[in-house]
C-alpha cells in the first residue's frame, strides 16, 4: 500500500510524507515542480529506505488526476492515504484587477482540490478502505477583504470535504479536514503575525495522529479553533467595518 | 521574487548583531531568484549561525538562510558517500546514518552545524591528526556563483573554486549541495581514555604516545603557571569495537535519549560567569580527575557534543555575549611560543571558561582553511570589554610573530593588518575569488573587516 502526497513541495506535506515513510509506507511525491518532486522523493527514500515515486502534478489539469492515481497504484500499490496539500495564496490585489488571476486561485484551491479528491475517492470507495486528508485553511472560515479569493476557495473546499465525508462514511473511507492556522512555511515566512507560528514537523505528527484516531475535522494548531470561533462570532455589521 | 524579512542576525557569540534582509529559500530555484533579486546589495549564505563572530553576517546586506535546503539526495551504502543539500546538519546525518553504521568523517564541538557551514569553515575535530578536515571528505560541491551559474567543484574539477570555497567563509557563492564520505562504524560508542597531564612537557609526551588514538583533545587549566603550566585532562578515544556497551551511570543513560534535554531559557545574570566561578571550573575538573588512566566506553553525544545538551549555553555568558579565540602555532622544540601564550593568558587574570588544546596533524589546505601543523588552543571569555580585547591583541602579536594564525570562524575582532600577517597567501585567495566573483557580490562583515571584499 502507498501514500500519495499532492503538492509535496509544501513543507507541511513534505513532513507528512516523512511521517508515513517512517512508518514504512511507500510514498508518491507529486508536485507541479517535477524537478523538486524528484529531490523530495530522493530525500524520503534516502532517509527512510522506502520505495518512492516522483510525479508531475498540475492541480488545474483536472482530466489528468485519475490517470495520476492509476500510475501511483501501478508503481507502488493501492493508495491507502491521499494528502491533498497543494494551494496557492495568489495575490489578492492582482486578482481584483484581473479576474484570470482570481480564477486561477479558485481553480487551484477549490476545483483542483475537489478533482484530486474525486480521483482518490473513485479508487478507495469500491475497496471500502482508505483515507483522504484535505489540507484547508482557517482563511476559509470567514471572508476577509485581504484574501477573499483564496479564503472562499478554501472555504468551498472545507464544505466539499464535509460532503465527501458524508458520502464515503458508509463505505469505510475516512475523510479528514485539516484547517491550518499559521505554520512556519514559505507562505508565512516574514509575516508579522503576532500569533505563534507552528513547527511543520510537529503539525505533520498531529495530522497523522488525527487520521489514526478517526478525527473528522481538526484545527492545527488546536488553539485556532478558539480564535476562529471568536472571529466567526463577530456580527457581520461590525465585521464589514474591520480592516482584516 | 523572494520574500525578504528584516532581521537582526548574530553569531553564536551573540556579538556583534547586525541588521539584514533575510530570505529563507526551500528549493534551489528560489536561491537563484534571491541572487537575481538582491537589488544590488551584497549577499551571503547563513546556515545555523554557529560561527561565533561576524562571519555569517552582513550589515545592511541580504542573507540567504540555507536551513530549509535540507534534502538528502543519494546514498551509497557500499562506499558511504552521501549527497546532501547544504542545509543538512551533522545532527541529521548522524540520526539518519548511525543506525545504518555510518558516522560523519569530521564533526565539530556541536552537531548543530550545516554541511555548507562545515565546508565554508572547513571544520576540524578531535580526529584532525588522523583524518584531516571536513574538506578532505567531500567532493562534487555545488556552488551558486556570482554569475548565476551553478558550478560543481572538488579537488579534481574546478580545483581553484573548490579551494577558495574550503574555509572561504561563504565568500565564493552559495554552497547548494555536496557529497560527503561517511565512515563505517560498529555502534554509537567511543572507547575513551582520560588522564591528567601535569604540565606542557607531559602533554606533548602523552600526545606523542597517543598517535594510535584517532581522537584526542585536552581540557586545559588556563590559570596554571610555572611548573604546572599546561596541566589538564588529556582525553583520547576511538570508535568502539562491535559489542561495546557504555560504561558509567546517569550521564550515559541521559545521553542515550539523544535529544538536548536542558535548555538555558533566559540570559543568565552576567555575574554568574565571573573570575571566581571560572576559577572553580578550571581547577575543579583537574583535581576531580583520579590519578592514572581512566578507561570507559562513552556514547557519542557526551563525548562529542556535551554542550549541545544545554541547548542555548551561549546565553550562559549573559547579554554581553562571549568571545572565542582559537589559534594554531607551529611546533617548536622548547614549546617556547605556547608557553608565552599560556603565560599571557594566566597573567591577564581572566580565566577562560573552557580551554581546549590539541596537536593538529600535517594535513593542510591552501589559503583560508585554518588548520596548520602545530598546536591549537581555543579560549573563551565573556565579553568583559577592554581587558579581553587587550589580551587578544597581545595574543595576536605572539601568534603572528610565531607564524601562526587564528580561526576566522571564531573571530569577531581581528585587525586587518594582523590577519594579513597570519594568512600571508590571502592575496592568492583573493585573486582566485575575484575570478569567480569580480564584483564582490558575496560579502560578509568579516570579509569587509579583514579586507577580503571591497577596495
XYZ file of C-alpha atoms in Angstrom:
699
model
C 0.000 0.000 0.000
C 1.085 3.535 -0.628
C 0.587 7.142 0.347
C 0.039 9.833 -2.268
C 1.127 13.384 -1.455
C -0.251 16.033 -3.804
C 1.568 19.351 -3.514
C 4.620 17.835 -1.845
C 6.796 20.938 -2.050
C 4.830 22.462 0.804
C 6.821 21.969 3.984
C 3.856 20.510 5.860
C 3.226 17.998 3.051
C 6.910 17.064 2.920
C 6.875 16.387 6.658
C 3.686 14.318 6.365
C 5.462 12.268 3.668
C 8.349 11.674 6.101
C 5.939 10.541 8.841
C 4.294 7.928 6.592
C 7.671 6.816 5.253
C 8.919 6.397 8.852
C 6.037 4.009 9.376
C 7.278 2.014 6.371
C 4.856 3.118 3.666
C 5.793 3.675 0.037
C 5.273 7.334 -0.834
C 4.357 9.039 -4.108
C 5.536 12.640 -4.279
C 3.550 14.743 -6.721
C 4.135 18.437 -7.372
C 3.939 20.973 -10.139
C 7.741 21.412 -9.928
C 8.757 17.953 -11.124
C 12.437 18.537 -10.537
C 11.784 19.423 -6.905
C 9.380 16.474 -6.586
C 12.271 14.204 -7.591
C 14.539 15.740 -4.969
C 11.889 15.372 -2.263
C 11.254 11.761 -3.288
C 15.013 11.100 -3.147
C 15.119 12.655 0.329
C 12.322 10.415 1.598
C 13.990 7.364 0.054
C 17.467 8.124 1.434
C 16.225 8.953 4.938
C 13.580 6.248 5.367
C 14.568 3.485 2.939
C 11.084 3.096 1.445
C 10.088 2.969 -2.257
C 9.094 6.360 -3.649
C 7.942 7.794 -6.927
C 8.081 11.398 -8.095
C 5.357 12.679 -10.409
C 4.493 15.910 -12.113
C 1.110 17.123 -10.906
C -0.871 20.040 -12.231
C -3.808 20.956 -9.993
C -5.682 22.624 -12.829
C -5.242 19.792 -15.335
C -8.327 18.117 -13.886
C -8.576 15.357 -16.520
C -5.096 14.102 -15.607
C -5.941 13.365 -11.971
C -7.464 9.856 -12.334
C -4.519 8.777 -14.520
C -2.072 10.032 -11.919
C -3.740 7.962 -9.206
C -3.646 4.927 -11.521
C 0.046 5.491 -12.222
C 0.832 5.592 -8.499
C -1.177 2.414 -7.869
C 0.613 0.616 -10.700
C 4.011 1.642 -9.346
C 3.580 1.441 -5.579
C 0.384 -0.498 -4.887
C -3.089 0.583 -3.742
C -3.255 4.126 -2.407
C -4.247 3.929 1.247
C -3.853 7.624 2.082
C -4.132 10.643 -0.202
C -2.979 14.013 1.104
C -4.326 16.998 -0.831
C -1.853 19.624 0.317
C -1.370 21.957 -2.620
C -2.541 25.520 -2.507
C -1.800 28.909 -3.912
C -2.486 32.098 -1.963
C -2.184 34.122 -5.151
C -2.106 37.880 -4.977
C -5.375 39.420 -3.796
C -4.735 42.785 -5.440
C -3.798 41.201 -8.760
C -6.916 39.030 -8.527
C -9.070 42.143 -8.054
C -7.512 43.778 -11.127
C -7.654 40.726 -13.366
C -10.266 38.019 -12.952
C -7.994 35.496 -14.687
C -5.746 35.657 -11.619
C -8.781 35.227 -9.344
C -9.980 32.279 -11.385
C -6.603 30.622 -11.090
C -6.720 30.881 -7.277
C -10.194 29.331 -7.288
C -9.184 26.638 -9.792
C -6.139 25.541 -7.822
C -7.516 25.760 -4.303
C -11.047 24.560 -4.916
C -11.710 22.964 -8.300
C -8.337 21.225 -8.453
C -8.574 20.052 -4.859
C -12.076 18.659 -5.422
C -10.961 16.971 -8.646
C -7.975 15.322 -6.910
C -10.191 14.116 -4.048
C -12.692 12.648 -6.528
C -9.887 10.739 -8.266
C -8.765 9.283 -4.932
C -12.333 8.558 -3.798
C -13.012 6.687 -7.031
C -10.383 4.037 -6.224
C -10.986 3.966 -2.448
C -14.775 3.685 -2.378
C -15.033 0.290 -4.188
C -12.260 -1.096 -1.965
C -14.058 0.117 1.146
C -10.916 1.470 2.750
C -8.534 4.395 2.695
C -8.238 7.953 3.946
C -8.303 11.329 2.256
C -6.667 14.238 4.039
C -7.710 17.653 2.790
C -5.430 20.484 3.887
C -7.507 23.612 4.014
C -7.113 26.868 5.881
C -8.620 28.930 8.680
C -8.874 31.582 5.938
C -11.863 29.551 4.703
C -13.806 30.168 7.911
C -14.708 33.761 7.152
C -14.311 36.002 4.123
C -11.956 38.938 4.551
C -11.016 41.721 2.186
C -7.307 40.866 2.306
C -7.614 37.359 0.820
C -11.198 36.517 -0.067
C -10.486 34.701 -3.318
C -8.138 32.301 -1.534
C -10.386 32.220 1.531
C -13.550 31.494 -0.428
C -11.846 28.698 -2.393
C -10.550 27.129 0.818
C -13.976 27.592 2.430
C -15.578 25.830 -0.520
C -13.025 23.027 -0.193
C -13.915 22.703 3.507
C -17.605 22.335 2.568
C -16.706 19.880 -0.185
C -14.800 17.726 2.305
C -17.849 17.664 4.615
C -19.956 16.346 1.777
C -17.363 13.823 0.670
C -17.042 12.505 4.229
C -20.795 12.131 4.394
C -20.791 10.218 1.088
C -17.860 7.892 1.899
C -18.690 7.171 5.531
C -20.878 4.097 4.792
C -18.036 2.633 2.717
C -15.435 2.953 5.470
C -13.326 5.547 3.660
C -12.281 8.314 6.020
C -12.052 11.995 5.157
C -10.076 14.345 7.406
C -10.373 18.108 7.141
C -7.263 19.924 8.412
C -7.750 23.651 8.894
C -4.280 25.093 9.205
C -3.509 28.279 11.073
C -0.046 29.827 10.879
C 2.648 27.235 10.214
C 6.288 28.112 9.633
C 6.321 27.676 5.849
C 7.059 29.654 2.729
C 3.539 31.117 2.930
C 4.034 32.683 6.357
C 7.782 33.416 6.212
C 8.480 37.034 7.088
C 4.891 37.773 8.156
C 4.377 39.829 11.289
C 1.671 37.628 12.753
C 1.569 38.440 16.447
C 0.374 34.842 16.873
C 2.777 31.939 17.462
C 3.797 30.122 14.281
C 3.777 26.318 14.452
C 6.608 23.984 13.505
C 5.743 21.987 10.340
C 7.183 18.720 11.720
C 5.003 18.987 14.835
C 1.954 19.728 12.672
C 2.688 16.686 10.486
C 2.658 14.427 13.551
C -0.676 15.890 14.644
C -2.139 15.291 11.183
C -1.095 11.626 11.192
C -2.421 11.243 14.749
C -5.754 12.780 13.718
C -6.130 10.281 10.856
C -5.301 7.389 13.145
C -7.810 8.330 15.807
C -10.509 8.774 13.169
C -10.980 12.529 13.584
C -13.178 14.321 11.030
C -12.257 17.982 11.202
C -9.323 19.488 13.093
C -7.791 22.911 13.533
C -3.981 22.860 13.721
C -2.520 24.270 15.869
C -5.547 23.475 18.034
C -5.923 26.957 19.546
C -7.090 28.186 16.142
C -10.494 26.620 16.816
C -10.932 29.191 19.583
C -9.594 32.086 17.544
C -11.856 31.278 14.610
C -14.809 30.800 16.964
C -14.352 34.391 18.071
C -13.840 35.676 14.529
C -16.948 33.878 13.280
C -18.967 35.261 16.195
C -18.367 38.900 15.232
C -21.645 40.242 13.777
C -21.391 40.985 10.064
C -22.454 44.588 10.683
C -19.302 45.043 12.739
C -17.065 42.735 10.718
C -17.594 44.613 7.456
C -16.088 47.720 9.009
C -12.897 45.982 10.175
C -9.590 46.137 8.335
C -8.765 42.440 8.193
C 10.581 37.214 -6.228
C 11.851 36.199 -2.846
C 10.308 37.485 0.341
C 12.907 39.420 2.316
C 12.321 39.883 6.025
C 14.233 42.476 8.018
C 16.053 40.778 10.860
C 18.890 41.396 13.240
C 21.300 38.475 12.981
C 24.137 37.417 15.229
C 26.561 34.542 15.509
C 26.922 32.047 18.326
C 28.921 34.561 20.381
C 25.897 36.925 20.151
C 28.159 39.821 19.340
C 28.006 41.739 17.054
C 24.351 41.965 15.986
C 23.758 43.321 12.508
C 20.602 44.076 10.517
C 19.991 42.381 7.184
C 17.204 41.468 4.808
C 16.790 37.744 5.098
C 15.248 35.169 2.752
C 14.667 31.509 3.526
C 14.512 29.532 0.275
C 13.245 25.954 0.264
C 14.432 24.980 -3.205
C 17.378 25.856 -5.356
C 15.477 27.923 -7.872
C 14.483 30.192 -5.014
C 18.172 30.661 -4.206
C 18.777 31.662 -7.805
C 15.817 34.045 -7.574
C 17.305 35.545 -4.409
C 20.613 36.149 -6.195
C 18.810 37.772 -9.131
C 16.585 39.830 -6.824
C 19.241 41.168 -4.476
C 18.774 44.761 -5.594
C 22.481 45.494 -5.934
C 23.149 44.616 -2.316
C 25.808 42.178 -1.148
C 24.585 38.644 -0.498
C 25.660 35.968 1.964
C 24.582 32.433 2.855
C 23.869 31.722 6.537
C 23.469 28.200 7.926
C 22.685 27.691 11.597
C 24.703 30.694 12.740
C 27.193 28.659 14.775
C 30.238 30.636 13.733
C 30.963 32.867 16.714
C 31.558 36.322 15.340
C 30.627 38.184 12.158
C 31.404 35.502 9.557
C 27.755 34.853 8.674
C 26.591 38.477 8.969
C 26.453 41.359 6.523
C 25.474 44.794 7.747
C 22.570 46.045 5.633
C 23.081 43.300 3.077
C 20.967 40.370 2.025
C 21.209 36.999 3.676
C 20.038 33.627 2.375
C 19.247 31.150 5.138
C 20.162 27.667 3.929
C 18.488 25.711 6.734
C 15.464 24.739 4.629
C 17.670 23.414 1.825
C 17.917 20.172 3.714
C 17.214 17.290 1.377
C 19.318 14.156 1.220
C 19.612 13.231 -2.436
C 21.544 9.985 -2.683
C 23.345 7.433 -0.534
C 25.613 4.539 -1.426
C 25.738 2.062 1.466
C 28.758 0.310 -0.068
C 31.049 3.338 -0.156
C 29.392 5.618 2.424
C 29.115 8.571 0.017
C 26.004 10.637 0.693
C 24.816 13.551 -1.461
C 23.057 16.232 0.547
C 21.835 19.779 0.191
C 23.860 22.366 2.066
C 21.365 22.875 4.897
C 21.536 19.257 6.076
C 23.028 19.224 9.563
C 25.560 16.931 11.203
C 22.722 16.013 13.562
C 20.565 14.859 10.635
C 23.461 12.866 9.162
C 24.075 11.159 12.496
C 20.398 10.438 13.194
C 19.862 9.066 9.698
C 23.033 7.056 9.178
C 24.308 5.973 12.580
C 21.551 3.317 12.777
C 22.936 2.039 9.436
C 26.507 2.013 10.734
C 27.884 5.303 9.394
C 29.348 8.379 11.058
C 30.327 11.802 9.635
C 34.030 11.928 8.769
C 34.656 15.037 10.877
C 32.439 16.665 13.500
C 32.760 19.973 15.331
C 32.040 20.518 19.027
C 28.359 20.883 18.181
C 26.138 18.902 15.840
C 24.046 21.971 15.018
C 26.248 22.672 12.002
C 25.165 22.541 8.361
C 27.206 20.781 5.688
C 27.509 24.102 3.859
C 28.875 25.725 7.006
C 31.224 22.802 7.624
C 32.765 23.354 4.179
C 32.816 27.158 4.375
C 34.597 26.949 7.748
C 36.485 23.775 6.787
C 35.767 22.459 10.259
C 38.128 20.197 12.165
C 37.604 17.917 15.122
C 39.371 15.748 17.638
C 40.486 13.489 14.781
C 42.362 16.144 12.793
C 45.711 14.406 13.306
C 44.245 11.199 11.854
C 41.650 12.330 9.314
C 42.276 15.967 8.384
C 39.464 18.468 7.934
C 35.898 18.194 6.641
C 37.040 19.147 3.134
C 39.206 16.018 2.974
C 35.987 14.003 2.812
C 33.867 15.924 0.302
C 33.541 16.001 -3.473
C 31.128 17.428 -6.045
C 30.423 20.632 -4.126
C 27.707 22.553 -5.990
C 28.043 26.311 -5.710
C 25.776 29.050 -6.996
C 28.366 31.544 -8.185
C 28.063 35.282 -8.766
C 27.306 34.821 -12.481
C 24.203 32.812 -11.576
C 25.815 29.619 -12.825
C 25.849 26.531 -10.584
C 29.390 25.118 -10.684
C 30.305 21.663 -9.399
C 33.799 21.564 -7.961
C 36.196 19.465 -5.920
C 39.917 18.787 -5.705
C 39.877 17.403 -9.282
C 37.236 19.516 -11.032
C 37.481 23.315 -10.856
C 40.017 22.998 -8.015
C 40.517 26.764 -7.787
C 36.878 27.385 -6.891
C 36.919 24.397 -4.548
C 39.954 25.514 -2.542
C 38.740 29.115 -2.483
C 35.462 27.814 -1.022
C 37.046 25.465 1.541
C 37.427 27.694 4.569
C 36.320 30.554 2.290
C 33.689 31.750 4.770
C 30.904 31.800 2.173
C 32.570 34.459 0.042
C 32.683 32.485 -3.231
C 28.947 31.873 -3.555
C 26.129 29.882 -2.027
C 27.010 26.235 -1.426
C 23.929 24.280 -2.535
C 24.942 20.643 -2.154
C 27.911 18.341 -1.652
C 28.894 14.692 -1.472
C 30.243 13.676 1.941
C 32.012 10.377 2.605
C 30.672 8.821 5.768
C 32.794 6.427 7.805
C 31.637 2.909 8.697
C 31.317 2.350 12.462
C 30.100 -0.566 14.564
C 27.940 1.357 17.034
C 27.257 4.688 18.716
C 30.061 4.356 21.242
C 33.586 5.525 21.800
C 36.339 3.827 23.733
C 37.742 6.674 25.740
C 40.737 7.092 27.995
C 41.465 10.146 30.050
C 44.409 11.061 32.198
C 45.844 14.078 33.938
C 48.733 15.786 32.252
C 50.827 17.658 34.799
C 52.320 20.311 32.529
C 53.233 21.160 28.944
C 56.117 18.696 28.598
C 53.903 15.956 29.904
C 51.182 16.973 27.463
C 53.494 16.632 24.478
C 54.756 13.274 25.761
C 51.228 11.915 26.120
C 50.215 13.440 22.800
C 53.101 11.683 21.026
C 52.167 8.422 22.759
C 48.540 8.737 21.654
C 49.004 8.586 17.890
C 47.162 5.267 17.771
C 44.005 7.006 19.019
C 42.009 8.612 16.219
C 40.599 11.268 18.546
C 42.499 13.397 21.059
C 41.753 16.593 22.935
C 42.801 18.202 26.192
C 40.911 20.428 28.599
C 43.457 22.803 29.979
C 43.614 24.708 33.227
C 44.299 28.117 31.729
C 45.283 29.556 35.118
C 48.107 27.159 35.963
C 51.546 28.758 35.945
C 55.166 27.749 36.438
C 55.773 24.012 36.593
C 52.049 23.371 36.356
C 51.601 25.417 33.175
C 49.745 23.347 30.610
C 48.200 20.961 33.087
C 44.845 19.491 32.211
C 42.924 16.391 31.346
C 44.044 14.606 28.191
C 41.234 12.669 26.531
C 41.785 10.191 23.732
C 39.386 7.854 22.038
C 38.388 5.787 19.069
C 35.209 4.310 17.637
C 34.285 1.294 19.756
C 34.574 -2.301 18.630
C 31.476 -4.424 17.974
C 29.566 -5.385 21.099
C 30.785 -2.455 23.188
C 28.414 -1.332 25.949
C 28.591 2.094 27.542
C 30.079 2.313 30.993
C 29.119 4.915 33.538
C 25.801 5.748 35.032
C 23.430 8.629 34.766
C 25.153 10.670 32.086
C 25.358 7.713 29.716
C 21.675 6.976 30.209
C 20.816 10.606 29.715
C 22.847 10.664 26.536
C 21.083 7.608 25.209
C 17.951 9.700 24.973
C 19.812 11.702 22.400
C 17.929 14.948 22.465
C 19.069 18.081 24.191
C 17.173 17.961 27.439
C 18.327 21.040 29.233
C 17.771 24.471 27.965
C 19.105 27.770 29.222
C 15.930 29.707 28.591
C 16.901 33.221 29.551
C 20.050 35.233 29.805
C 21.826 34.216 32.979
C 22.952 37.165 35.041
C 26.343 38.474 33.952
C 27.854 37.978 37.402
C 27.397 34.221 37.150
C 30.337 33.885 34.778
C 32.870 35.821 36.782
C 36.500 35.109 37.564
C 35.574 33.172 40.656
C 33.177 30.732 39.012
C 35.618 30.174 36.190
C 38.458 29.555 38.602
C 36.322 26.930 40.295
C 35.628 25.295 36.967
C 39.227 25.386 35.802
C 40.706 23.913 38.970
C 37.757 21.682 39.708
C 37.912 19.492 36.681
C 41.641 18.924 37.080
C 41.529 17.856 40.713
C 38.339 15.878 40.306
C 40.000 13.559 37.841
C 41.543 10.498 39.540
C 45.235 9.801 39.143
C 46.141 7.332 36.441
C 44.315 6.437 33.247
C 40.526 6.227 33.389
C 39.070 3.967 30.701
C 35.494 3.765 29.597
C 33.058 3.398 26.778
C 31.045 6.521 26.124
C 28.045 7.332 24.000
C 28.984 9.754 21.240
C 26.721 12.555 22.481
C 28.505 13.400 25.761
C 31.828 12.588 24.100
C 31.494 14.928 21.129
C 28.650 17.282 21.913
C 28.479 17.775 25.693
C 27.437 21.408 25.294
C 24.560 20.548 22.947
C 22.830 19.080 25.995
C 22.458 22.636 27.199
C 20.895 23.969 24.056
C 21.481 27.660 24.465
C 24.665 27.507 26.509
C 25.979 30.643 24.843
C 23.328 32.554 26.778
C 25.094 31.446 29.941
C 27.518 34.248 29.200
C 24.854 36.865 29.707
C 23.614 39.537 27.370
C 27.090 40.879 26.556
C 27.942 37.722 24.618
C 31.082 35.625 24.544
C 34.331 35.874 22.680
C 36.286 32.882 21.465
C 39.895 32.876 20.438
C 41.357 29.865 18.703
C 44.917 29.887 17.496
C 47.399 27.490 15.973
C 51.168 27.943 16.207
C 53.838 25.782 14.579
C 55.667 23.266 16.718
C 58.917 24.461 18.237
C 61.223 22.167 20.203
C 61.067 24.001 23.535
C 57.395 24.939 23.193
C 58.546 28.494 23.757
C 55.692 30.153 21.882
C 52.925 28.214 23.553
C 54.491 28.936 26.943
C 54.463 32.630 26.171
C 50.860 32.410 25.079
C 49.720 30.493 28.162
C 51.714 32.932 30.283
C 49.880 35.850 28.692
C 46.525 34.179 29.364
C 47.203 33.303 33.016
C 48.893 36.675 33.574
C 45.872 38.579 32.318
C 43.864 37.301 35.287
C 40.943 36.461 33.056
C 40.397 32.759 33.114
C 38.955 31.218 30.032
C 35.925 29.113 30.930
C 36.690 26.226 28.627
C 40.211 25.914 27.272
C 40.834 23.283 24.642
C 44.254 22.198 23.487
C 45.266 19.793 20.732
C 48.042 18.886 18.345
C 46.963 19.181 14.710
C 48.161 16.718 12.092
C 50.063 17.628 8.942
C 47.072 17.868 6.600
C 46.631 21.407 5.311
C 44.617 23.165 2.651
C 45.557 26.336 0.843
C 44.514 29.880 1.608
C 41.898 30.455 4.264
C 41.447 26.960 5.708
C 42.573 27.271 9.328
C 44.401 24.082 10.441
C 48.185 24.018 10.120
C 50.700 21.607 11.669
C 51.295 22.592 15.271
C 49.287 23.059 18.431
C 45.894 24.667 18.602
C 44.449 26.382 21.639
C 40.835 27.532 21.991
C 39.891 30.003 24.716
C 36.529 31.503 25.546
C 35.665 34.511 27.605
C 32.602 36.521 28.440
C 32.781 39.781 26.516
C 34.146 41.668 29.511
C 35.264 44.638 27.490
C 38.712 46.108 27.159
C 40.532 43.528 29.300
C 39.667 40.695 26.962
C 40.402 42.814 23.922
C 43.830 43.767 25.260
C 44.605 40.120 25.893
C 43.515 39.219 22.360
C 45.684 41.998 20.905
C 48.633 40.653 22.872
C 47.934 37.097 21.694
C 47.619 38.333 18.085
C 51.206 39.602 18.234
C 52.589 36.398 19.726
C 50.706 34.202 17.254
C 51.566 36.259 14.167
C 55.255 36.522 15.170
C 55.401 32.753 15.511
C 53.914 32.200 12.050
C 50.593 31.086 13.489
C 47.020 32.146 12.826
C 43.591 32.419 14.413
C 40.418 30.606 13.341
C 38.197 33.028 11.417
C 35.060 31.059 12.293
C 35.511 32.088 15.928
C 36.727 35.593 15.274
C 34.852 38.864 15.690
C 37.676 41.386 16.056
C 40.950 40.513 14.313
C 42.532 43.660 12.813
C 43.089 43.585 9.065
C 46.874 44.028 9.233
C 47.222 41.152 11.683
C 45.045 38.937 9.516
C 47.334 39.627 6.578
C 50.380 38.586 8.600
C 48.670 35.404 9.748
C 47.307 34.442 6.333
C 50.094 35.703 4.039
C 48.673 33.972 0.929
C 45.351 35.811 1.302
C 46.203 37.724 -1.882
C 46.193 34.463 -3.854
C 42.826 33.583 -2.335
C 41.512 36.989 -3.266
C 42.764 36.694 -6.841
C 41.030 33.305 -7.153
C 37.803 34.628 -5.650
C 37.946 37.672 -7.950
C 37.934 35.351 -10.960
C 34.665 33.812 -9.742
C 33.138 36.923 -8.193
C 34.791 40.008 -9.705
C 32.123 42.385 -8.408
C 32.159 41.003 -4.853
C 28.509 40.029 -4.884
C 29.192 37.764 -1.904
C 30.321 39.688 1.136
C 30.265 39.375 4.899
C 31.003 41.663 7.825
C 34.081 39.529 8.485
C 35.222 39.819 4.872
C 34.833 43.595 4.922
C 36.672 43.853 8.234
C 39.579 41.741 7.016
C 39.760 43.378 3.585
C 38.658 40.273 1.704
C 35.930 42.228 -0.073
C 35.755 45.794 -1.293
C 38.746 48.013 -2.053
